[in-house]
Amino acid sequence: MFELVKSMKVYKMQRILIFLLVVFISNFTTVYALNEEELVEYVPDKIEQISNGVDATLSKLQNNMYELNMDTSGLKTGYYTTYIYVNSSDDWSNYEGFQFKVENKSSSSIRINLDIKTRDGKVLSVPDKNVVMLKNIDREELEIYNPKYGTVEIPKDFNGEIYIPFNSMREKEEVLNEVIKVAGIDSWGIVATAAENENKDFLVGDFRLIKSGSNLKKYFEYNLEITGDKEVEIPVVGEGISDYKVIDTVENEDILEKGTVVEFKMKKDVNGVNISKDGRLTIHPDISPQEIEIESVINDTIVKNLKVNLLKSWTLTEKEVDGTKKSIPKENEVRSILDDKDEIYINRFIIIIRFFIVFISIFCVVLYIKWKNNLKRK
């Protein structure tokens, strides 16, 4: 009987420990990928392609994936696009977003965007400053991206998913608060843009529709921006300092005031450059002009980045009226007031003066003694 009670207690304790372990893991293990229940696979019957002069090749691969190669070698200065699209009558009004995989095999970043054409003639896409989210397979956090010049920049070596909220899509950029219902679709596609003399190669596919009420919905509504100098001069001496913070662009306030936890760091380490957790960027002299990227991790769940250009100080080339530089000179650039020869002459002059003073002093003492002796004789 005692053994039975003991085994029941052990079993109960094991269940409690397992429950606590599950709670611990659920609270501290972050999983941001959508599960299959939140997604609906979309397999297009046929994907077509059109380009405006660029040499482009679209190849169908396995698992609903496609490879697009764009070559603009020898073309005139400008931007060239390839549009891969699907002609299909769809109604996506019951979904909140679109997901697809991208693997950038190019030697540099690629620029893409999603276009949706409706039967009433509207063309929807994600305008600048609206939210798109990326998730690389090699990190847990979601990264917030904003289109620039009408395209989303996908970094070199990126391999993961792109999440495009339908509430980020607009017919016109200036209509920010418009409620979008993606219904009556006539066609949809992905636009890829490349400049002259470039070769872009990337995989795209595994298209999915995101059901309404997914666990990404709250992130889709984020409108965050890192504020601070986008161009910082490299100091000649001392340190260069620039402060950064993350604001909610809708309410125009620092998200720290809402109790949000923000931690800044460098996306890639750069010698002579560092940033504190609270967003103070420090730059030391003797580094070359370059582009760096700072990263803000928000509540350990999402990431927002900002590129900063480090520039050569303008004071290095500017001069005063008399021809001297306006910049503070470095220690090795400061000319000595006296050269070695001057110091030798001065030392000799000081020695002569000392001898002269000693001689005058002795002469005065001798005269005084003689005067005193003559006075006694009288």
Coordinates of C-alpha atoms in Angstrom, one line a residue:
M1 CA 0.0 0.0 0.0
F2 CA 2.8 2.3 0.9
E3 CA 4.6 1.6 -2.4
L4 CA 1.3 2.4 -4.3
V5 CA 0.9 5.7 -2.5
K6 CA 4.5 6.6 -3.2
S7 CA 4.3 5.7 -6.9
M8 CA 1.1 7.9 -7.2
K9 CA 2.9 10.8 -5.6
V10 CA 5.9 10.4 -8.0
Y11 CA 3.4 10.2 -10.9
K12 CA 1.7 13.4 -9.7
M13 CA 5.0 15.2 -9.3
Q14 CA 6.0 14.1 -12.8
R15 CA 2.8 15.6 -14.2
I16 CA 3.4 18.8 -12.4
L17 CA 6.9 19.1 -13.6
I18 CA 5.8 18.4 -17.2
F19 CA 3.1 21.1 -16.9
L20 CA 5.6 23.6 -15.6
L21 CA 8.1 22.7 -18.3
V22 CA 5.4 23.3 -21.0
V23 CA 4.5 26.6 -19.4
F24 CA 8.1 27.6 -19.3
I25 CA 8.7 26.7 -22.9
S26 CA 5.6 28.4 -24.1
N27 CA 6.6 31.6 -22.3
F28 CA 10.2 31.7 -23.3
T29 CA 10.4 29.9 -26.6
T30 CA 9.4 32.3 -29.4
V31 CA 7.8 30.7 -32.5
Y32 CA 6.7 33.1 -35.2
A33 CA 6.2 30.9 -38.2
L34 CA 2.6 30.4 -39.0
N35 CA 1.2 26.9 -38.6
E36 CA -0.5 25.1 -41.4
E37 CA -4.0 25.7 -39.9
E38 CA -3.5 29.5 -40.4
L39 CA -2.5 29.1 -44.1
V40 CA -4.2 28.1 -47.3
E41 CA -1.9 26.8 -50.0
Y42 CA -2.2 28.5 -53.4
V43 CA -1.0 26.6 -56.4
P44 CA -1.4 28.6 -59.6
D45 CA -2.3 26.7 -62.8
K46 CA 0.1 28.8 -64.8
I47 CA 2.6 31.6 -64.2
E48 CA 3.4 33.9 -67.0
Q49 CA 6.2 36.4 -67.5
I50 CA 6.6 39.8 -69.1
S51 CA 9.7 42.1 -69.2
N52 CA 10.5 45.6 -70.4
G53 CA 13.8 44.8 -72.3
V54 CA 15.6 42.8 -69.7
D55 CA 16.8 39.3 -70.6
A56 CA 14.8 37.2 -68.1
T57 CA 14.3 33.5 -67.7
L58 CA 11.6 31.9 -65.5
S59 CA 12.0 28.2 -64.6
K60 CA 9.5 26.0 -62.8
L61 CA 11.0 23.9 -60.0
Q62 CA 9.6 21.3 -57.6
N63 CA 7.3 22.1 -54.6
N64 CA 5.5 25.0 -56.3
M65 CA 8.8 27.0 -56.5
Y66 CA 10.1 29.0 -59.5
E67 CA 13.5 30.5 -60.3
L68 CA 13.8 33.9 -62.0
N69 CA 17.1 35.1 -63.6
M70 CA 17.4 38.7 -64.8
D71 CA 20.4 39.9 -66.8
T72 CA 20.7 43.6 -67.7
S73 CA 24.3 43.4 -68.9
G74 CA 25.0 46.0 -71.6
L75 CA 21.7 47.8 -71.3
K76 CA 21.5 51.6 -71.0
T77 CA 21.4 53.3 -67.6
G78 CA 18.0 52.9 -66.0
Y79 CA 15.8 50.4 -64.2
Y80 CA 14.3 47.3 -65.8
T81 CA 11.4 45.1 -64.5
T82 CA 10.2 41.6 -64.9
Y83 CA 6.6 40.8 -64.0
I84 CA 5.7 37.2 -63.2
Y85 CA 1.9 36.9 -62.8
V86 CA -1.1 34.7 -62.6
N87 CA -4.4 35.4 -64.5
S88 CA -7.0 34.1 -62.1
S89 CA -10.4 35.2 -60.8
D90 CA -10.1 35.1 -57.0
D91 CA -11.7 36.5 -53.9
W92 CA -9.3 37.0 -51.0
S93 CA -11.5 39.2 -48.9
N94 CA -11.6 36.6 -46.1
Y95 CA -7.8 36.5 -45.7
E96 CA -5.5 39.0 -44.1
G97 CA -2.3 38.5 -46.0
F98 CA -0.2 36.7 -48.5
Q99 CA 2.9 34.6 -47.8
F100 CA 5.6 33.3 -50.1
K101 CA 9.1 32.0 -50.0
V102 CA 12.1 33.8 -51.4
E103 CA 15.7 32.7 -51.7
N104 CA 18.1 35.4 -53.0
K105 CA 21.0 33.7 -54.9
S106 CA 22.3 37.0 -56.3
S107 CA 25.5 38.6 -55.2
S108 CA 23.6 41.7 -54.0
S109 CA 20.1 42.6 -52.8
I110 CA 17.0 42.2 -55.0
R111 CA 14.0 44.5 -55.1
I112 CA 10.4 43.1 -55.5
N113 CA 6.8 43.9 -54.7
L114 CA 3.4 42.2 -54.9
D115 CA 0.8 43.6 -57.4
I116 CA -2.9 42.7 -57.3
K117 CA -5.1 43.8 -60.2
T118 CA -8.9 43.9 -59.6
R119 CA -11.7 43.6 -62.1
D120 CA -12.7 47.2 -61.5
G121 CA -9.3 48.4 -62.8
K122 CA -7.5 49.0 -59.5
V123 CA -3.8 48.0 -59.0
L124 CA -2.9 47.3 -55.4
S125 CA 0.7 47.2 -54.1
V126 CA 2.6 48.0 -50.9
P127 CA 3.6 51.7 -51.0
D128 CA 6.6 53.2 -49.2
K129 CA 6.4 53.4 -45.4
N130 CA 3.8 50.6 -45.1
V131 CA 4.6 47.3 -43.4
V132 CA 6.1 44.1 -44.9
M133 CA 7.6 41.4 -42.7
L134 CA 10.4 39.0 -43.5
K135 CA 11.5 36.0 -41.6
N136 CA 14.9 34.5 -42.4
I137 CA 15.3 30.7 -41.7
D138 CA 18.4 31.4 -39.6
R139 CA 16.8 33.6 -37.0
E140 CA 13.7 33.6 -34.8
E141 CA 12.7 37.3 -34.9
L142 CA 10.5 38.8 -37.6
E143 CA 12.0 41.7 -39.4
I144 CA 9.9 44.8 -40.3
Y145 CA 10.6 46.2 -43.7
N146 CA 9.2 49.2 -45.5
P147 CA 9.2 49.5 -49.3
K148 CA 11.4 52.2 -50.8
Y149 CA 10.8 53.6 -54.3
G150 CA 7.9 51.2 -54.6
T151 CA 9.9 48.0 -53.9
V152 CA 10.9 45.8 -51.0
E153 CA 14.7 45.3 -50.7
I154 CA 15.5 41.6 -50.0
P155 CA 19.0 41.3 -48.6
K156 CA 21.8 39.3 -50.2
D157 CA 21.7 35.6 -48.9
F158 CA 18.2 36.0 -47.6
N159 CA 16.3 32.7 -47.5
G160 CA 12.9 32.6 -45.9
E161 CA 9.3 33.8 -46.0
I162 CA 7.8 37.2 -46.8
Y163 CA 4.5 38.2 -45.2
I164 CA 2.5 40.9 -46.9
P165 CA -0.5 42.2 -45.0
F166 CA -3.4 43.1 -47.2
N167 CA -4.0 46.2 -45.0
S168 CA -0.6 47.4 -46.2
M169 CA -1.7 47.4 -49.8
R170 CA -3.0 50.6 -51.4
E171 CA -4.0 51.8 -54.9
K172 CA -2.4 55.2 -54.0
E173 CA 0.2 55.8 -51.4
E174 CA -1.5 58.9 -50.0
V175 CA -4.6 57.0 -49.0
L176 CA -3.2 55.7 -45.7
N177 CA -6.3 54.9 -43.7
E178 CA -8.2 53.2 -46.5
V179 CA -9.7 49.8 -45.6
I180 CA -8.7 47.3 -48.2
K181 CA -10.8 44.3 -49.2
V182 CA -8.9 42.1 -51.7
A183 CA -11.9 40.9 -53.7
G184 CA -12.7 40.6 -57.4
I185 CA -9.2 39.8 -58.3
D186 CA -8.4 39.6 -62.0
S187 CA -4.7 38.8 -61.7
W188 CA -1.8 39.0 -59.3
G189 CA 2.0 38.9 -59.6
I190 CA 5.4 39.7 -58.3
V191 CA 7.4 42.6 -59.8
A192 CA 11.2 42.4 -59.8
T193 CA 13.4 45.4 -60.5
A194 CA 17.0 45.6 -61.6
A195 CA 19.4 48.4 -62.7
E196 CA 21.6 48.2 -65.7
N197 CA 24.6 45.8 -65.8
E198 CA 23.2 43.5 -63.0
N199 CA 22.5 39.9 -62.8
K200 CA 19.7 38.9 -60.4
D201 CA 18.9 35.3 -59.6
F202 CA 16.3 34.2 -57.0
L203 CA 13.8 31.6 -56.1
V204 CA 10.2 32.4 -55.4
G205 CA 7.1 30.3 -54.7
D206 CA 5.3 28.2 -52.1
F207 CA 2.5 30.7 -52.2
R208 CA 0.1 30.8 -49.2
L209 CA -2.9 32.9 -48.1
I210 CA -3.0 33.9 -44.5
K211 CA -6.3 33.3 -42.7
S212 CA -7.9 36.2 -40.8
G213 CA -7.0 36.3 -37.1
S214 CA -3.6 34.7 -37.4
N215 CA -0.9 35.1 -34.7
L216 CA 0.8 37.6 -37.0
K217 CA -2.1 40.0 -37.1
K218 CA -0.8 42.2 -34.2
Y219 CA 2.6 42.5 -36.0
F220 CA 0.9 43.5 -39.2
E221 CA -0.5 46.5 -37.5
Y222 CA 2.9 47.8 -36.3
N223 CA 4.1 51.1 -37.8
L224 CA 7.6 51.6 -36.4
E225 CA 10.5 53.8 -37.4
I226 CA 14.0 54.3 -36.1
T227 CA 14.6 58.1 -35.8
G228 CA 18.1 59.6 -35.8
D229 CA 20.8 60.7 -38.1
K230 CA 21.1 58.7 -41.3
E231 CA 24.4 60.4 -42.1
V232 CA 27.1 60.8 -39.5
E233 CA 30.5 62.3 -39.9
I234 CA 33.6 60.4 -38.8
P235 CA 35.4 62.5 -36.1
V236 CA 38.9 63.7 -36.7
V237 CA 39.7 63.4 -33.0
G238 CA 37.7 62.2 -30.0
E239 CA 34.4 60.5 -30.6
G240 CA 31.3 61.1 -32.8
I241 CA 28.0 60.4 -31.1
S242 CA 24.5 60.1 -32.5
D243 CA 21.3 59.0 -30.6
Y244 CA 18.5 56.8 -32.0
K245 CA 15.1 55.7 -30.8
V246 CA 12.1 53.8 -32.1
I247 CA 8.8 55.6 -32.5
D248 CA 5.3 54.6 -33.4
T249 CA 4.6 56.6 -36.6
V250 CA 0.8 56.5 -36.0
E251 CA 0.9 58.0 -32.5
N252 CA 4.3 59.8 -33.2
E253 CA 5.8 58.8 -29.8
D254 CA 8.7 56.8 -28.4
I255 CA 7.6 53.3 -27.9
L256 CA 9.6 53.1 -24.7
E257 CA 6.8 55.3 -23.2
K258 CA 4.4 52.4 -23.7
G259 CA 6.6 50.0 -21.7
T260 CA 8.0 48.4 -24.8
V261 CA 11.5 46.9 -24.4
V262 CA 13.9 48.0 -27.1
E263 CA 17.6 46.9 -27.4
F264 CA 19.9 48.3 -30.1
K265 CA 22.9 46.5 -31.6
M266 CA 25.0 46.5 -34.7
K267 CA 23.7 44.1 -37.4
K268 CA 27.3 43.4 -38.3
D269 CA 30.3 44.3 -36.1
V270 CA 32.5 47.2 -37.4
N271 CA 35.8 48.1 -35.8
G272 CA 35.7 51.6 -34.4
V273 CA 31.9 51.7 -34.3
N274 CA 29.5 50.6 -31.5
I275 CA 26.0 51.3 -30.3
S276 CA 24.7 51.0 -26.7
K277 CA 21.6 49.1 -25.9
D278 CA 19.7 52.3 -25.4
G279 CA 20.6 53.6 -28.9
R280 CA 23.8 55.8 -28.5
L281 CA 26.0 55.3 -31.6
T282 CA 29.7 56.0 -31.0
I283 CA 32.2 56.4 -33.8
H284 CA 35.9 56.6 -33.4
P285 CA 38.4 58.3 -35.7
D286 CA 40.5 56.5 -38.4
I287 CA 37.7 54.4 -39.9
S288 CA 36.9 54.6 -43.6
P289 CA 33.6 56.0 -44.9
Q290 CA 31.1 53.2 -45.3
E291 CA 27.5 52.2 -44.8
I292 CA 26.6 50.5 -41.5
E293 CA 23.3 49.0 -40.3
I294 CA 21.9 49.3 -36.8
E295 CA 19.3 47.0 -35.5
S296 CA 16.6 47.5 -32.8
V297 CA 15.1 44.3 -31.3
I298 CA 11.6 45.0 -29.9
N299 CA 10.3 42.8 -27.1
D300 CA 12.6 40.1 -28.3
T301 CA 10.1 39.4 -31.1
I302 CA 10.5 41.8 -34.0
V303 CA 13.4 43.7 -35.5
K304 CA 13.6 47.0 -37.2
N305 CA 16.8 48.1 -39.0
L306 CA 18.3 51.4 -40.2
K307 CA 21.1 52.0 -42.5
V308 CA 23.5 54.8 -41.6
N309 CA 26.2 56.3 -43.8
L310 CA 29.5 57.2 -42.2
L311 CA 31.0 60.2 -44.0
K312 CA 34.4 61.8 -44.1
S313 CA 34.3 65.0 -42.0
W314 CA 33.8 68.1 -44.2
T315 CA 36.3 70.0 -42.0
L316 CA 39.1 68.0 -43.5
T317 CA 38.8 69.8 -46.9
E318 CA 37.6 73.2 -45.7
K319 CA 40.2 75.9 -44.9
E320 CA 40.3 79.2 -43.0
V321 CA 41.0 82.5 -44.8
D322 CA 44.7 82.2 -44.0
G323 CA 44.8 78.7 -45.6
T324 CA 44.9 76.7 -42.4
K325 CA 42.5 73.7 -42.0
K326 CA 39.2 74.2 -40.1
S327 CA 39.5 70.8 -38.5
I328 CA 41.1 70.1 -35.2
P329 CA 44.6 68.7 -36.0
K330 CA 45.7 65.4 -34.8
E331 CA 48.6 65.1 -32.4
N332 CA 51.1 64.1 -35.1
E333 CA 49.9 67.0 -37.3
V334 CA 50.7 69.7 -34.7
R335 CA 53.9 71.5 -35.6
S336 CA 56.4 72.1 -32.8
I337 CA 56.9 75.8 -32.1
L338 CA 60.6 75.3 -31.8
D339 CA 62.8 72.9 -33.8
D340 CA 65.9 71.1 -32.4
K341 CA 68.3 73.9 -33.5
D342 CA 66.2 76.5 -31.8
E343 CA 66.2 74.5 -28.6
I344 CA 70.1 74.2 -28.7
Y345 CA 70.5 78.0 -29.2
I346 CA 68.1 78.8 -26.4
N347 CA 69.8 76.4 -24.0
R348 CA 73.2 78.0 -24.8
F349 CA 71.7 81.5 -24.3
I350 CA 70.3 80.5 -20.9
I351 CA 73.7 79.1 -19.8
I352 CA 75.4 82.4 -20.9
I353 CA 72.8 84.4 -19.0
R354 CA 73.4 82.3 -15.9
F355 CA 77.1 82.8 -16.1
F356 CA 76.6 86.5 -16.5
I357 CA 74.3 86.7 -13.5
V358 CA 76.8 84.7 -11.4
F359 CA 79.7 87.0 -12.6
I360 CA 77.8 90.1 -11.7
S361 CA 76.9 88.7 -8.4
I362 CA 80.5 87.8 -7.6
F363 CA 81.7 91.2 -8.8
C364 CA 79.1 93.0 -6.6
V365 CA 80.2 90.9 -3.6
V366 CA 83.9 91.7 -4.2
L367 CA 83.1 95.4 -4.5
Y368 CA 81.1 95.3 -1.3
I369 CA 83.9 93.6 0.6
K370 CA 86.5 96.1 -0.6
W371 CA 84.2 99.0 0.2
K372 CA 83.7 97.6 3.7
N373 CA 87.4 97.1 4.3
N374 CA 88.3 100.6 3.1
L375 CA 85.6 101.9 5.5
K376 CA 87.2 100.1 8.5
R377 CA 90.7 101.5 7.7
K378 CA 89.3 105.0 7.8

